[in-house]
PDB file of C-alpha atoms in Angstrom:
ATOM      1  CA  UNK A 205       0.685  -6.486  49.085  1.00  0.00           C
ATOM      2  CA  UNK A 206      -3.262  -5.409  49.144  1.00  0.00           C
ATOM      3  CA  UNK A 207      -1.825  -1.624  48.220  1.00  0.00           C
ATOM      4  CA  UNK A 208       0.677  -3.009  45.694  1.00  0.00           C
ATOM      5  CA  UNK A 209      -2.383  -4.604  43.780  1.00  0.00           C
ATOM      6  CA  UNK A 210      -4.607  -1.866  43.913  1.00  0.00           C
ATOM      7  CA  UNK A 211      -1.621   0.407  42.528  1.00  0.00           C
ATOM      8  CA  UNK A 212      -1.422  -1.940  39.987  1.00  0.00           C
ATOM      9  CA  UNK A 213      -4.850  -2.253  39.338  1.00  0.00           C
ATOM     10  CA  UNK A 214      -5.233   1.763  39.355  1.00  0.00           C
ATOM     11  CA  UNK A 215      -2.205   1.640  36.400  1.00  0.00           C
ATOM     12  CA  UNK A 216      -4.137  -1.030  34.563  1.00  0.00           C
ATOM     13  CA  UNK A 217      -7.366   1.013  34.374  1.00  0.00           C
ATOM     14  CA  UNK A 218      -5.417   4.266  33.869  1.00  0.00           C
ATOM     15  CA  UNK A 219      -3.779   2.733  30.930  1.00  0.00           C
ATOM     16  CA  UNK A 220      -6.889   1.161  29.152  1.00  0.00           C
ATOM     17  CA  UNK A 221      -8.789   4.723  29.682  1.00  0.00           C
ATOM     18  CA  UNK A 222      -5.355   6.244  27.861  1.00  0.00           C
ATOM     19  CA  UNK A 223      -5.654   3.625  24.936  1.00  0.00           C
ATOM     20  CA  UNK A 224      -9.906   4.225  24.587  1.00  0.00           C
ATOM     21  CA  UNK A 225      -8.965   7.888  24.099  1.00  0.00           C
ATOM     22  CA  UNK A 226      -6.175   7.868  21.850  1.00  0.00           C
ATOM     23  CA  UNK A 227      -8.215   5.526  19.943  1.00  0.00           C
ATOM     24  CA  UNK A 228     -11.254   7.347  19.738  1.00  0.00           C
ATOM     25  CA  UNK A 229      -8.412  10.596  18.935  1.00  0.00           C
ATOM     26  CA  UNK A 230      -7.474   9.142  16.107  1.00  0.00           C
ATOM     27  CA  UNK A 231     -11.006   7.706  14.617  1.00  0.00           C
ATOM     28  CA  UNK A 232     -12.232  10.495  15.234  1.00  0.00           C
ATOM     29  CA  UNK A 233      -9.522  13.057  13.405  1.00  0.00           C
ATOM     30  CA  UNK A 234      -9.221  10.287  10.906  1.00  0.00           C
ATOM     31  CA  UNK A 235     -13.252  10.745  10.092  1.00  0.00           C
ATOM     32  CA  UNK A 236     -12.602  14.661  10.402  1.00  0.00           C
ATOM     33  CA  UNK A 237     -10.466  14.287   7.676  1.00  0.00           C
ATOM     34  CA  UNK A 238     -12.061  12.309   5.048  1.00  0.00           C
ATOM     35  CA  UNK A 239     -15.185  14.467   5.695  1.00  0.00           C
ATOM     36  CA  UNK A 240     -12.999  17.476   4.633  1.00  0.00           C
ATOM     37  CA  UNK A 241     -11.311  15.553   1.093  1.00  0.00           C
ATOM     38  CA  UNK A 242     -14.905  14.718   0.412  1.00  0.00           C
ATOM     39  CA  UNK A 243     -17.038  17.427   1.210  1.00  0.00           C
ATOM     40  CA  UNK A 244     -14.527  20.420   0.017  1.00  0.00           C
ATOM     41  CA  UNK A 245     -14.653  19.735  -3.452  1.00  0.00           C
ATOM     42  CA  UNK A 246     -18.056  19.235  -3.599  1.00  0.00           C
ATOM     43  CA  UNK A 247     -18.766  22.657  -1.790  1.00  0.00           C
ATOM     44  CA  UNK A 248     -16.880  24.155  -4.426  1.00  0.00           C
ATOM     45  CA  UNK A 249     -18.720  22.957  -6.977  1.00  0.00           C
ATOM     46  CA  UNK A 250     -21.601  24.080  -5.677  1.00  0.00           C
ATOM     47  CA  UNK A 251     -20.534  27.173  -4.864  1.00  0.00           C
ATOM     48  CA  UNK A 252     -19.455  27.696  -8.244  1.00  0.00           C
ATOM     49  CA  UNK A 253     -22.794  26.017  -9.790  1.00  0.00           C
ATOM     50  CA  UNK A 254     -25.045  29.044  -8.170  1.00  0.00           C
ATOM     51  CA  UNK A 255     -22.638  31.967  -9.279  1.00  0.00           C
ATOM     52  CA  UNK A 256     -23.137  33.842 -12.580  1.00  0.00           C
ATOM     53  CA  UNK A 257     -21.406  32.603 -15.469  1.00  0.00           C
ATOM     54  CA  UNK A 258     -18.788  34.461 -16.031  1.00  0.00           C
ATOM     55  CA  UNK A 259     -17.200  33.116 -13.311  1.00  0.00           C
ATOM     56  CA  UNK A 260     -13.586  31.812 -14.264  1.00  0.00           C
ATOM     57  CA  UNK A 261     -12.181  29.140 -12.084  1.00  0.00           C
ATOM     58  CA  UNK A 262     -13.781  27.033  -9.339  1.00  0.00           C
ATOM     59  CA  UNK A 263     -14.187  28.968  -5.976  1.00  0.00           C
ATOM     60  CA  UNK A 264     -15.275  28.702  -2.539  1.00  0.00           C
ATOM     61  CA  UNK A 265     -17.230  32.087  -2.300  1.00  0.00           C
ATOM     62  CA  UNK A 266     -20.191  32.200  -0.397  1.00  0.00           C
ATOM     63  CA  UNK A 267     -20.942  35.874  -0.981  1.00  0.00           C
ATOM     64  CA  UNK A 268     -23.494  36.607  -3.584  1.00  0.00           C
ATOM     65  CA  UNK A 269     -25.175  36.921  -5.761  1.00  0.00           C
ATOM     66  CA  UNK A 270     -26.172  33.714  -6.198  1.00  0.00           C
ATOM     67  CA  UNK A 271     -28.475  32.323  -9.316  1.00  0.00           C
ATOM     68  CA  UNK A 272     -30.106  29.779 -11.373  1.00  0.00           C
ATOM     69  CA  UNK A 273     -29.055  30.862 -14.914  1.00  0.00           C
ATOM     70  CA  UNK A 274     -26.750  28.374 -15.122  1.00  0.00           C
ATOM     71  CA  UNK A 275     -29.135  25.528 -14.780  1.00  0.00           C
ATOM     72  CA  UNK A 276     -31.494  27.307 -17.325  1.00  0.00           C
ATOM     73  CA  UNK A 277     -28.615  27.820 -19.679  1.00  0.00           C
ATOM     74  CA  UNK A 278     -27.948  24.331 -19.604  1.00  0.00           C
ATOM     75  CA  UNK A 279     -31.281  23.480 -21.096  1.00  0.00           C
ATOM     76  CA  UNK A 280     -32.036  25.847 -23.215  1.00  0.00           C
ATOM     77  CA  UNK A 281     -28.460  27.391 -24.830  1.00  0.00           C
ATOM     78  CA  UNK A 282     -26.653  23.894 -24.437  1.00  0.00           C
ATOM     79  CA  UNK A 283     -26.977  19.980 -25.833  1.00  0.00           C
ATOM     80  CA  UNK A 284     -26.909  19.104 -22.127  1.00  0.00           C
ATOM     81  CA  UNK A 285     -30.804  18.039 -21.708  1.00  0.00           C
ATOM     82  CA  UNK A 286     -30.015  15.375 -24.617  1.00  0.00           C
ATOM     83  CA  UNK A 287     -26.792  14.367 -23.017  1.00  0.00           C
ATOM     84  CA  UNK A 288     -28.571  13.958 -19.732  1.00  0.00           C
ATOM     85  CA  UNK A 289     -31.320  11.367 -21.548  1.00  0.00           C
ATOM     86  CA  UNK A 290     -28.455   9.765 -23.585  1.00  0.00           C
ATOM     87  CA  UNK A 291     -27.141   8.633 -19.635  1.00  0.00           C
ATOM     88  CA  UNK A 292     -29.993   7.808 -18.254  1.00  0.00           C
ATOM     89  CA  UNK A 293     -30.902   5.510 -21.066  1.00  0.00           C
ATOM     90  CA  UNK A 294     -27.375   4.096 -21.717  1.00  0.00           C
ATOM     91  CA  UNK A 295     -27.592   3.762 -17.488  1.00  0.00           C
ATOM     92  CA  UNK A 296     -30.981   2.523 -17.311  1.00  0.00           C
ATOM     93  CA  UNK A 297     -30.455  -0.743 -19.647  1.00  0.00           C
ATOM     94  CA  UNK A 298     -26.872  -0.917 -18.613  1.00  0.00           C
ATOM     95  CA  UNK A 299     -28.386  -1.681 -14.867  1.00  0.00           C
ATOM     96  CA  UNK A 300     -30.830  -3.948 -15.398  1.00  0.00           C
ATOM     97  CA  UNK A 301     -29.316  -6.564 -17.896  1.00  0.00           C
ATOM     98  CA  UNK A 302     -26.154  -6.478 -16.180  1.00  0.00           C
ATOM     99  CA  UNK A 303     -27.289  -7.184 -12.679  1.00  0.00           C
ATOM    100  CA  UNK A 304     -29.527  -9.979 -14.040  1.00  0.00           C
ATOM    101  CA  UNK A 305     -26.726 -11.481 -16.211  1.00  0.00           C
ATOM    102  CA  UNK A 306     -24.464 -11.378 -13.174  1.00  0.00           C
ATOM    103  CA  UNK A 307     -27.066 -12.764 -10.648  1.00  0.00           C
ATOM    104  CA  UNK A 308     -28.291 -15.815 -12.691  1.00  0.00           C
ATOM    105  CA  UNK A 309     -24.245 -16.499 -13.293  1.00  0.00           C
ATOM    106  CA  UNK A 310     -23.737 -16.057  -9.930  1.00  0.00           C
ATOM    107  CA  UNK A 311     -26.234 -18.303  -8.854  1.00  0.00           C
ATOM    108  CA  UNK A 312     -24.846 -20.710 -11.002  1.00  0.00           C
ATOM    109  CA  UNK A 313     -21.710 -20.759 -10.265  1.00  0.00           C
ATOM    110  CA  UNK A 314     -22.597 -21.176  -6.682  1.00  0.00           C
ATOM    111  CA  UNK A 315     -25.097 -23.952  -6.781  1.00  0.00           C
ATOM    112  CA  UNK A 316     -24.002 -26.037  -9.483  1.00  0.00           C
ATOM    113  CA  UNK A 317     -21.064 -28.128 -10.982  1.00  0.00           C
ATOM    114  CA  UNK A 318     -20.049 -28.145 -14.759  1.00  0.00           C
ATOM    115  CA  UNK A 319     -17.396 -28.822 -16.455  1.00  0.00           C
ATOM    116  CA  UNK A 320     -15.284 -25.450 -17.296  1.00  0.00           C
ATOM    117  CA  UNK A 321     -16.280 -23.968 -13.619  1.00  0.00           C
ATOM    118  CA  UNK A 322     -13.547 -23.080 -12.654  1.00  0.00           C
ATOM    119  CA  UNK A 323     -11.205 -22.437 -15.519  1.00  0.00           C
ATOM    120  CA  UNK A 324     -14.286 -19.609 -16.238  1.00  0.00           C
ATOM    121  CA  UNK A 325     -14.050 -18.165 -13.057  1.00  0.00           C
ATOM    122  CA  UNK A 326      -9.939 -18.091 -13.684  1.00  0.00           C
ATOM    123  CA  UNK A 327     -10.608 -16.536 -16.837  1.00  0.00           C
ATOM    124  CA  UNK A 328     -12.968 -13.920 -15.681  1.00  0.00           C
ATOM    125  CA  UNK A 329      -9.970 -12.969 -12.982  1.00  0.00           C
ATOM    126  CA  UNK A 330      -7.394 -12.150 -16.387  1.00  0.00           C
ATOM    127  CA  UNK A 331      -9.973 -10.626 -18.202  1.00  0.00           C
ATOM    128  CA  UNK A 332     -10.510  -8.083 -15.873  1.00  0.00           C
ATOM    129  CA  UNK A 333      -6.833  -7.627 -15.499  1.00  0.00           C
ATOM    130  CA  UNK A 334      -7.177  -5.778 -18.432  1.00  0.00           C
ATOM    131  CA  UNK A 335      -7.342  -1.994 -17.868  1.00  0.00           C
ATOM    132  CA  UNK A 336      -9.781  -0.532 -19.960  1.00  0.00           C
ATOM    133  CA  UNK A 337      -7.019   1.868 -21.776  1.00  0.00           C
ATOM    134  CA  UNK A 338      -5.741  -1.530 -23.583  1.00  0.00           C
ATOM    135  CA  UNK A 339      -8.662  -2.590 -24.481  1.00  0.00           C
ATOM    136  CA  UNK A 340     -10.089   0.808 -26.056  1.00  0.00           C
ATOM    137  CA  UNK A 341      -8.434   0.184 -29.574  1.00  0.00           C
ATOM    138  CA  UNK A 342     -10.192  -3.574 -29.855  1.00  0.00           C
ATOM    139  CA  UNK A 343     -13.575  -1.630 -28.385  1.00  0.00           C
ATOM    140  CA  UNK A 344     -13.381   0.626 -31.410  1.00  0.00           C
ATOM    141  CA  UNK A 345     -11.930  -1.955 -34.290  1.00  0.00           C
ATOM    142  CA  UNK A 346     -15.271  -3.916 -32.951  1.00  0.00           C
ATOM    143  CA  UNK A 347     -17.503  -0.970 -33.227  1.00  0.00           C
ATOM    144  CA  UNK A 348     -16.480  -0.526 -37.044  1.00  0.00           C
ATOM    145  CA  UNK A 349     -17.268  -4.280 -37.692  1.00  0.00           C
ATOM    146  CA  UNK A 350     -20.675  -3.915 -35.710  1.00  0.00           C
ATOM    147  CA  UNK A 351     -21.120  -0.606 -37.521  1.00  0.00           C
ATOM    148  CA  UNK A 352     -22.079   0.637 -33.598  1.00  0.00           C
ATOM    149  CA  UNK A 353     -19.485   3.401 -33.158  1.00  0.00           C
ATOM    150  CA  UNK A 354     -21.631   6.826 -32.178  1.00  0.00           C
ATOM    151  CA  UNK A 355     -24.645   4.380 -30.947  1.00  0.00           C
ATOM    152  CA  UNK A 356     -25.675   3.797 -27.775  1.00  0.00           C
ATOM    153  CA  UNK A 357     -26.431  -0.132 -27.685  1.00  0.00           C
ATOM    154  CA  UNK A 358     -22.740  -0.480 -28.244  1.00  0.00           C
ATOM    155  CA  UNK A 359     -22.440   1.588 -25.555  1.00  0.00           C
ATOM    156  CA  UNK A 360     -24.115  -0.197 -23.130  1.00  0.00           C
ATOM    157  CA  UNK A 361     -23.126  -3.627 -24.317  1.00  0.00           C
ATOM    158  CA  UNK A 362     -19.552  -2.778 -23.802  1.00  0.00           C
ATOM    159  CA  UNK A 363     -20.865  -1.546 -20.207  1.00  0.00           C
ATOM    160  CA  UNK A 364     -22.534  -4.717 -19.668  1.00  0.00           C
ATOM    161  CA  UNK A 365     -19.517  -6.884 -21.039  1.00  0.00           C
ATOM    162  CA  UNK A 366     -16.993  -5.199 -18.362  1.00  0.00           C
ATOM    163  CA  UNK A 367     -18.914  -5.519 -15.255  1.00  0.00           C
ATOM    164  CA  UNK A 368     -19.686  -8.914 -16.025  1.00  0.00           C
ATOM    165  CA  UNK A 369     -16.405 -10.463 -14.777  1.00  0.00           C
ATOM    166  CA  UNK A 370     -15.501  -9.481 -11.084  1.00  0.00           C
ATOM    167  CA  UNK A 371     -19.067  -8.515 -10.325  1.00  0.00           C
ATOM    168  CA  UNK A 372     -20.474 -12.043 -11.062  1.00  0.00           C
ATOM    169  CA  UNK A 373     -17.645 -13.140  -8.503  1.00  0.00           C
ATOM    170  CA  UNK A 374     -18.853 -11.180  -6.030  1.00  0.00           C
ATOM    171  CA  UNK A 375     -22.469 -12.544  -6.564  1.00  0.00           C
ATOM    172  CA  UNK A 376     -20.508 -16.101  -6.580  1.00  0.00           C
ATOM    173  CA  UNK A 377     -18.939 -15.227  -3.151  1.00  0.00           C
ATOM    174  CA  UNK A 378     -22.081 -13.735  -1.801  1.00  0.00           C
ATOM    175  CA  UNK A 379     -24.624 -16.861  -2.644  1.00  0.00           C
ATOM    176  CA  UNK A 380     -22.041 -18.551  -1.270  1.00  0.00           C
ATOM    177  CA  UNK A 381     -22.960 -17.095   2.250  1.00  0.00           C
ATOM    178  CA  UNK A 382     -26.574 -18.482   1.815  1.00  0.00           C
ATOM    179  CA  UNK A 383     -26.362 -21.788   3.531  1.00  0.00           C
ATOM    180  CA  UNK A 384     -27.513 -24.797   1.346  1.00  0.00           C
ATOM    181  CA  UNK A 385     -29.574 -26.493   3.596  1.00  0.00           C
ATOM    182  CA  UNK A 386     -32.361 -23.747   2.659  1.00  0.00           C
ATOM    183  CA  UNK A 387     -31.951 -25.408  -0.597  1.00  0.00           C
ATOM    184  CA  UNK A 388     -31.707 -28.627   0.667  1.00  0.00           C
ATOM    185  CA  UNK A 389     -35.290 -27.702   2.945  1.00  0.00           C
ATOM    186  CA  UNK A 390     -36.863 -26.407  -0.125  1.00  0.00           C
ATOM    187  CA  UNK A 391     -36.200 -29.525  -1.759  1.00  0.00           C
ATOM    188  CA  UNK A 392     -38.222 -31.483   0.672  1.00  0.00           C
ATOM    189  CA  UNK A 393     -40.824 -29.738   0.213  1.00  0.00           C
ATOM    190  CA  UNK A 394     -41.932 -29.837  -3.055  1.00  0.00           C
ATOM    191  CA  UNK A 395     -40.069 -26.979  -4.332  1.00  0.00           C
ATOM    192  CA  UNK A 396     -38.365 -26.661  -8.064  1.00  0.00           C
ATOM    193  CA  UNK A 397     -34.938 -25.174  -8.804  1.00  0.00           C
ATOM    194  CA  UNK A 398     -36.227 -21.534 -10.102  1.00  0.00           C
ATOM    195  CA  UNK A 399     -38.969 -21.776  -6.753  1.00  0.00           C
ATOM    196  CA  UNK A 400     -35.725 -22.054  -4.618  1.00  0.00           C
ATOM    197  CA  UNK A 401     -34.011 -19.158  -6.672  1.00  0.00           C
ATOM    198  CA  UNK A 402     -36.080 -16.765  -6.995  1.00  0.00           C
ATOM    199  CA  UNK A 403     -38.141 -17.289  -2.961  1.00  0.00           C
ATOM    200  CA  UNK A 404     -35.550 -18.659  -0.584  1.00  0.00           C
ATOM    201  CA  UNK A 405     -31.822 -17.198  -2.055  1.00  0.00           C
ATOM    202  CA  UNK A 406     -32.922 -14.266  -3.964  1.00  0.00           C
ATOM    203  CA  UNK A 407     -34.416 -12.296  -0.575  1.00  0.00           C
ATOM    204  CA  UNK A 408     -31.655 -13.054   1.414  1.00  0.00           C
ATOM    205  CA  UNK A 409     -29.399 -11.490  -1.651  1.00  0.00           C
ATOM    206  CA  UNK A 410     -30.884  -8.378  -2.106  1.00  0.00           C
ATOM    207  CA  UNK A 411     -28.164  -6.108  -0.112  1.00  0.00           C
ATOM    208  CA  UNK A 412     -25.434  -7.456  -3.059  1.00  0.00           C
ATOM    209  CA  UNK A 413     -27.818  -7.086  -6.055  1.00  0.00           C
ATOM    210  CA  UNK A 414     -28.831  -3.852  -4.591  1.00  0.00           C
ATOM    211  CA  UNK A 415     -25.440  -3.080  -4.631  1.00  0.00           C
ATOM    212  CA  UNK A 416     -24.384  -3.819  -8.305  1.00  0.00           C
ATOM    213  CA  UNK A 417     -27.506  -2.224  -9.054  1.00  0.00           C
ATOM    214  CA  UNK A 418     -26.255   0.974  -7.862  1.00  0.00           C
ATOM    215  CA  UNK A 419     -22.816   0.480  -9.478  1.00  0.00           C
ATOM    216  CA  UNK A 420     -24.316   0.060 -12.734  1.00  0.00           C
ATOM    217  CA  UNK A 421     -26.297   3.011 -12.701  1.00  0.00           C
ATOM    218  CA  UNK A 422     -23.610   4.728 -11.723  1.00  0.00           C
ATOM    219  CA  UNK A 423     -20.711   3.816 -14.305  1.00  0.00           C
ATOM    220  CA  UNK A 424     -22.194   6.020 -17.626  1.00  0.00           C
ATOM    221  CA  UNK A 425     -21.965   8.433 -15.540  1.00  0.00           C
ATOM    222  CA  UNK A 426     -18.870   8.495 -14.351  1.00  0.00           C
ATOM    223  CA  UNK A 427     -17.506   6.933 -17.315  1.00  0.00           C
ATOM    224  CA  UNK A 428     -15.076   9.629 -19.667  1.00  0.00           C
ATOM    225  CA  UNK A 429     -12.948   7.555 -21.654  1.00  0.00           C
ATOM    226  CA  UNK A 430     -14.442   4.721 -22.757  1.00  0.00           C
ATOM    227  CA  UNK A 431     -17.798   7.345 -24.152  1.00  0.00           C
ATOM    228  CA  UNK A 432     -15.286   9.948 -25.619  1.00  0.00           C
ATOM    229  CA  UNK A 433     -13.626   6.906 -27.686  1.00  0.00           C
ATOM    230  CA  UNK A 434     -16.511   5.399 -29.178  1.00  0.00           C
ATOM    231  CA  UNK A 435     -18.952   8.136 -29.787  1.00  0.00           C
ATOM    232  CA  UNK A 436     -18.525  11.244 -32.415  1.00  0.00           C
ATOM    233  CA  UNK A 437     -21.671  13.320 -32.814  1.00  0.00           C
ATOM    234  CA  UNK A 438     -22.751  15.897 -30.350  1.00  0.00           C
ATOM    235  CA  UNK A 439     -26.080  15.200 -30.336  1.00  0.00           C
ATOM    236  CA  UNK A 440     -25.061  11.516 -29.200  1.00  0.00           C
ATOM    237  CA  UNK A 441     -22.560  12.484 -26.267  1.00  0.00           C
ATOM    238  CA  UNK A 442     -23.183  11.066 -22.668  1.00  0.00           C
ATOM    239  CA  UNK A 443     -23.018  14.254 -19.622  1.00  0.00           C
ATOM    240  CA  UNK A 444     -19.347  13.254 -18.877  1.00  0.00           C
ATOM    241  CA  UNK A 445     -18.147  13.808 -22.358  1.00  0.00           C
ATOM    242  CA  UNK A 446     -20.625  16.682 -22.721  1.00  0.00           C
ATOM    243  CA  UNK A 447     -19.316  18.566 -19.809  1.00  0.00           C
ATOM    244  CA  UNK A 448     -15.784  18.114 -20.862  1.00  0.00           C
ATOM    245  CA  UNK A 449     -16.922  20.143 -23.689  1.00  0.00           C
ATOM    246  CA  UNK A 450     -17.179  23.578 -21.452  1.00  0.00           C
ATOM    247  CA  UNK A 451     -13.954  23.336 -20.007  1.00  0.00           C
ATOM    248  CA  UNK A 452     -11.696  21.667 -22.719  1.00  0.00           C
ATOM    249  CA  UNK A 453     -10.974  25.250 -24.382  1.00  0.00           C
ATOM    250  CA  UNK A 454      -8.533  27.223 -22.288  1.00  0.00           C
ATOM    251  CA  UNK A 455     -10.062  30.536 -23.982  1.00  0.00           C
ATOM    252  CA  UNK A 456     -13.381  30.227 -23.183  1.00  0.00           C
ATOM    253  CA  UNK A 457     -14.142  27.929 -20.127  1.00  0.00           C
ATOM    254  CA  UNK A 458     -17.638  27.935 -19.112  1.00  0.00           C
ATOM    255  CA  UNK A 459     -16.967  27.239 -15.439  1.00  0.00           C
ATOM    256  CA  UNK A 460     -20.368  28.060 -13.865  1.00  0.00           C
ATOM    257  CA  UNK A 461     -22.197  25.739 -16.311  1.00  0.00           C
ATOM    258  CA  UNK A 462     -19.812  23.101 -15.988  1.00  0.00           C
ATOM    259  CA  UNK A 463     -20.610  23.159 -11.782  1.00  0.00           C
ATOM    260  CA  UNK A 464     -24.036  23.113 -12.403  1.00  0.00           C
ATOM    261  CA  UNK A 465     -23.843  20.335 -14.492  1.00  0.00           C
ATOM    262  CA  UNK A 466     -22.325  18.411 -12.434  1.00  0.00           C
ATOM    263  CA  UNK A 467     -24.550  18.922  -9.423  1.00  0.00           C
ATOM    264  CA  UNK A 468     -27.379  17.575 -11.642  1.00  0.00           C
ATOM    265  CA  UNK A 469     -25.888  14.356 -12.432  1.00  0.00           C
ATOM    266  CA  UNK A 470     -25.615  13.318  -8.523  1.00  0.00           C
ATOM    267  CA  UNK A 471     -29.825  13.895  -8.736  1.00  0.00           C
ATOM    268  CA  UNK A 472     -30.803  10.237 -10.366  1.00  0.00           C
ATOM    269  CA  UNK A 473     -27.842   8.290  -8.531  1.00  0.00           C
ATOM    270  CA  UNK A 474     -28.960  10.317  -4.960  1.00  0.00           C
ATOM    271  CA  UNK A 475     -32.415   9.080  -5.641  1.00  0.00           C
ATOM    272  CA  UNK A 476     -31.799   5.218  -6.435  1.00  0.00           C
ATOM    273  CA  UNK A 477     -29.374   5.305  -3.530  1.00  0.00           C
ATOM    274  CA  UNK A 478     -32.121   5.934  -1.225  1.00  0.00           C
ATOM    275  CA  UNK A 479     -34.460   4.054  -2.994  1.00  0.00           C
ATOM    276  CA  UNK A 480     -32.128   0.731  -2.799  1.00  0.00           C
ATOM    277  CA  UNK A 481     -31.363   1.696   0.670  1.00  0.00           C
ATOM    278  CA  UNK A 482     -33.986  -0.300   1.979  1.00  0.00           C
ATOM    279  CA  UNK A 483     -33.221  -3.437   0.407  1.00  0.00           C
ATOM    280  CA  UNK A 484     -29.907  -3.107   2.231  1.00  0.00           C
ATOM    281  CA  UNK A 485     -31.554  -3.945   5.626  1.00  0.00           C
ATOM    282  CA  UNK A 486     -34.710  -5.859   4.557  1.00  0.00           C
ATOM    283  CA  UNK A 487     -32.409  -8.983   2.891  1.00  0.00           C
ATOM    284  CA  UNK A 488     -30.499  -9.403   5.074  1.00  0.00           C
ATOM    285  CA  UNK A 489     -33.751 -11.246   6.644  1.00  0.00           C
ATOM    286  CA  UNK A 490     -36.350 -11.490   4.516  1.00  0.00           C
ATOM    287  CA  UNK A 491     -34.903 -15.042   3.291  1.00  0.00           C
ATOM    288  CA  UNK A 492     -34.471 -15.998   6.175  1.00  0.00           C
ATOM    289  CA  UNK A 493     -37.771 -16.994   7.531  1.00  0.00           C
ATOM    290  CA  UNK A 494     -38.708 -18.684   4.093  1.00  0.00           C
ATOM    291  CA  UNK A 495     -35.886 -21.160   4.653  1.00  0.00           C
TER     292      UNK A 495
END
């Protein structure tokens, strides 16, 4: 009987080391993978970025020679500078009104009752149903009545107007996480709605507004469609629409230039990542010991 156990005891630990390993197998080759759909494309575009422009298609060549022309070209030969401040501008305002709309609505929406609650929160859920393709012809019959098509603040207030819906119910669902007895605490002593706001929940929020801060930032960026629909001139182009430019003629594709752009737009984002990254850590107790 004692040998009978052990062998079974021997199986049972033979069998949980066999499960540990396959398991850290396939994490591990799962990880390996990702790594490669993510960092292969973005070797080639850097490749491709430091090669001389005459370069035709994107490649993964790391023989040289290898150059900066591009990135001077793109100042100096292209629109690309003005593109570049167009973003950050359009970016810029687009990240700072939005995440304070959606943080004082969130806030509301968590702490307080009002008639309409929750029918607005249903009808933020349909509105962003709405795929921004369908709503592109109503974007541009309300540019012609704003007189804001080729301008900027029309831009960004169509920016604003789209994040507002699902990002102010994840700043709902996040406040909800604060507990209300800091409130309630606050209260007590002395302190006034906006002290509570903006002392006891706002620290311990700063990982989700740091967040949507982030996302923000990053949508004229990334944004194509929406920019290419509502804005004409050259001169007024954001870098996604501009760098379309060097590729969208089959005869003359300015490959190199394109790359280069590209790499230069990951620059701002790379740097408020790592400037926000903090915040991601620091909230998460900073609140904490005020309540």
């Amino acid at each position: 009987m004692i040998k009978m156990a052990e062998q079974i005891k021997v199986k049972k630990q033979s069998s949980i080391k066999r499960n540990r390993f396959l398991k850290h197998f396939f994490t591990y080759l799962y990880m390996i993978l990702l790594s490669i759909i993510i960092i292969y494309p973005l070797l080639i575009t850097t490749m491709t970025a430091f090669k001389s422009s005459d370069v035709v298609a994107f490649t993964l060549d790391f023989s040289g020679p290898w150059t900066l022309n591009n990135f001077k070209e793109l100042f100096t030969d292209t629109l690309y500078g003005t593109w570049y401040g167009n973003t950050l501008i359009i970016s810029i305002f687009t990240m700072f009104v939005q995440v304070a709309v959606i943080t004082l609505a969130g806030y509301t929406y968590s702490r307080y009752n009002f008639a309409g609650k929750k029918w607005s929160l249903t009808f933020f859920l349909v509105v962003q149903m709405v795929p921004t393709m369908a709503a592109l012809t109503a974007y541009y019959v309300l540019g012609m009545l704003l007189n804001g098509l080729d301008h900027d603040w029309f831009l960004i207030l169509i920016y604003i107007g789209g994040g507002i819906p699902m990002n102010t119910w994840l700043m709902k669902g996040y406040f909800d996480t604060v507990p209300y007895d800091f409130d309630e605490s606050a209260k007590l002593d002395g302190a006034g709605n906006f002290t509570i706001f903006w002392k006891i929940v706002m620290p311990l929020v700063k990982p989700m507004i740091a967040v949507q801060a982030l996302w923000a930032f990053m949508g004229p960026f990334g944004d194509y469609m929406t920019a290419r629909y509502l804005l004409r001139e050259e001169e007024n182009l954001t870098v996604a629409v501009g760098l379309q430019e060097f590729i969208s003629d089959p005869k003359n594709q300015q490959v190199a230039l394109f790359a280069a752009g590209a790499i230069l737009i990951a620059l701002p984002i790379c740097a408020l990542f790592f400037y926000l990254q903090r915040y991601f850590v620091t909230g998460l107790t900073a609140g904490g010991a005020k309540g």
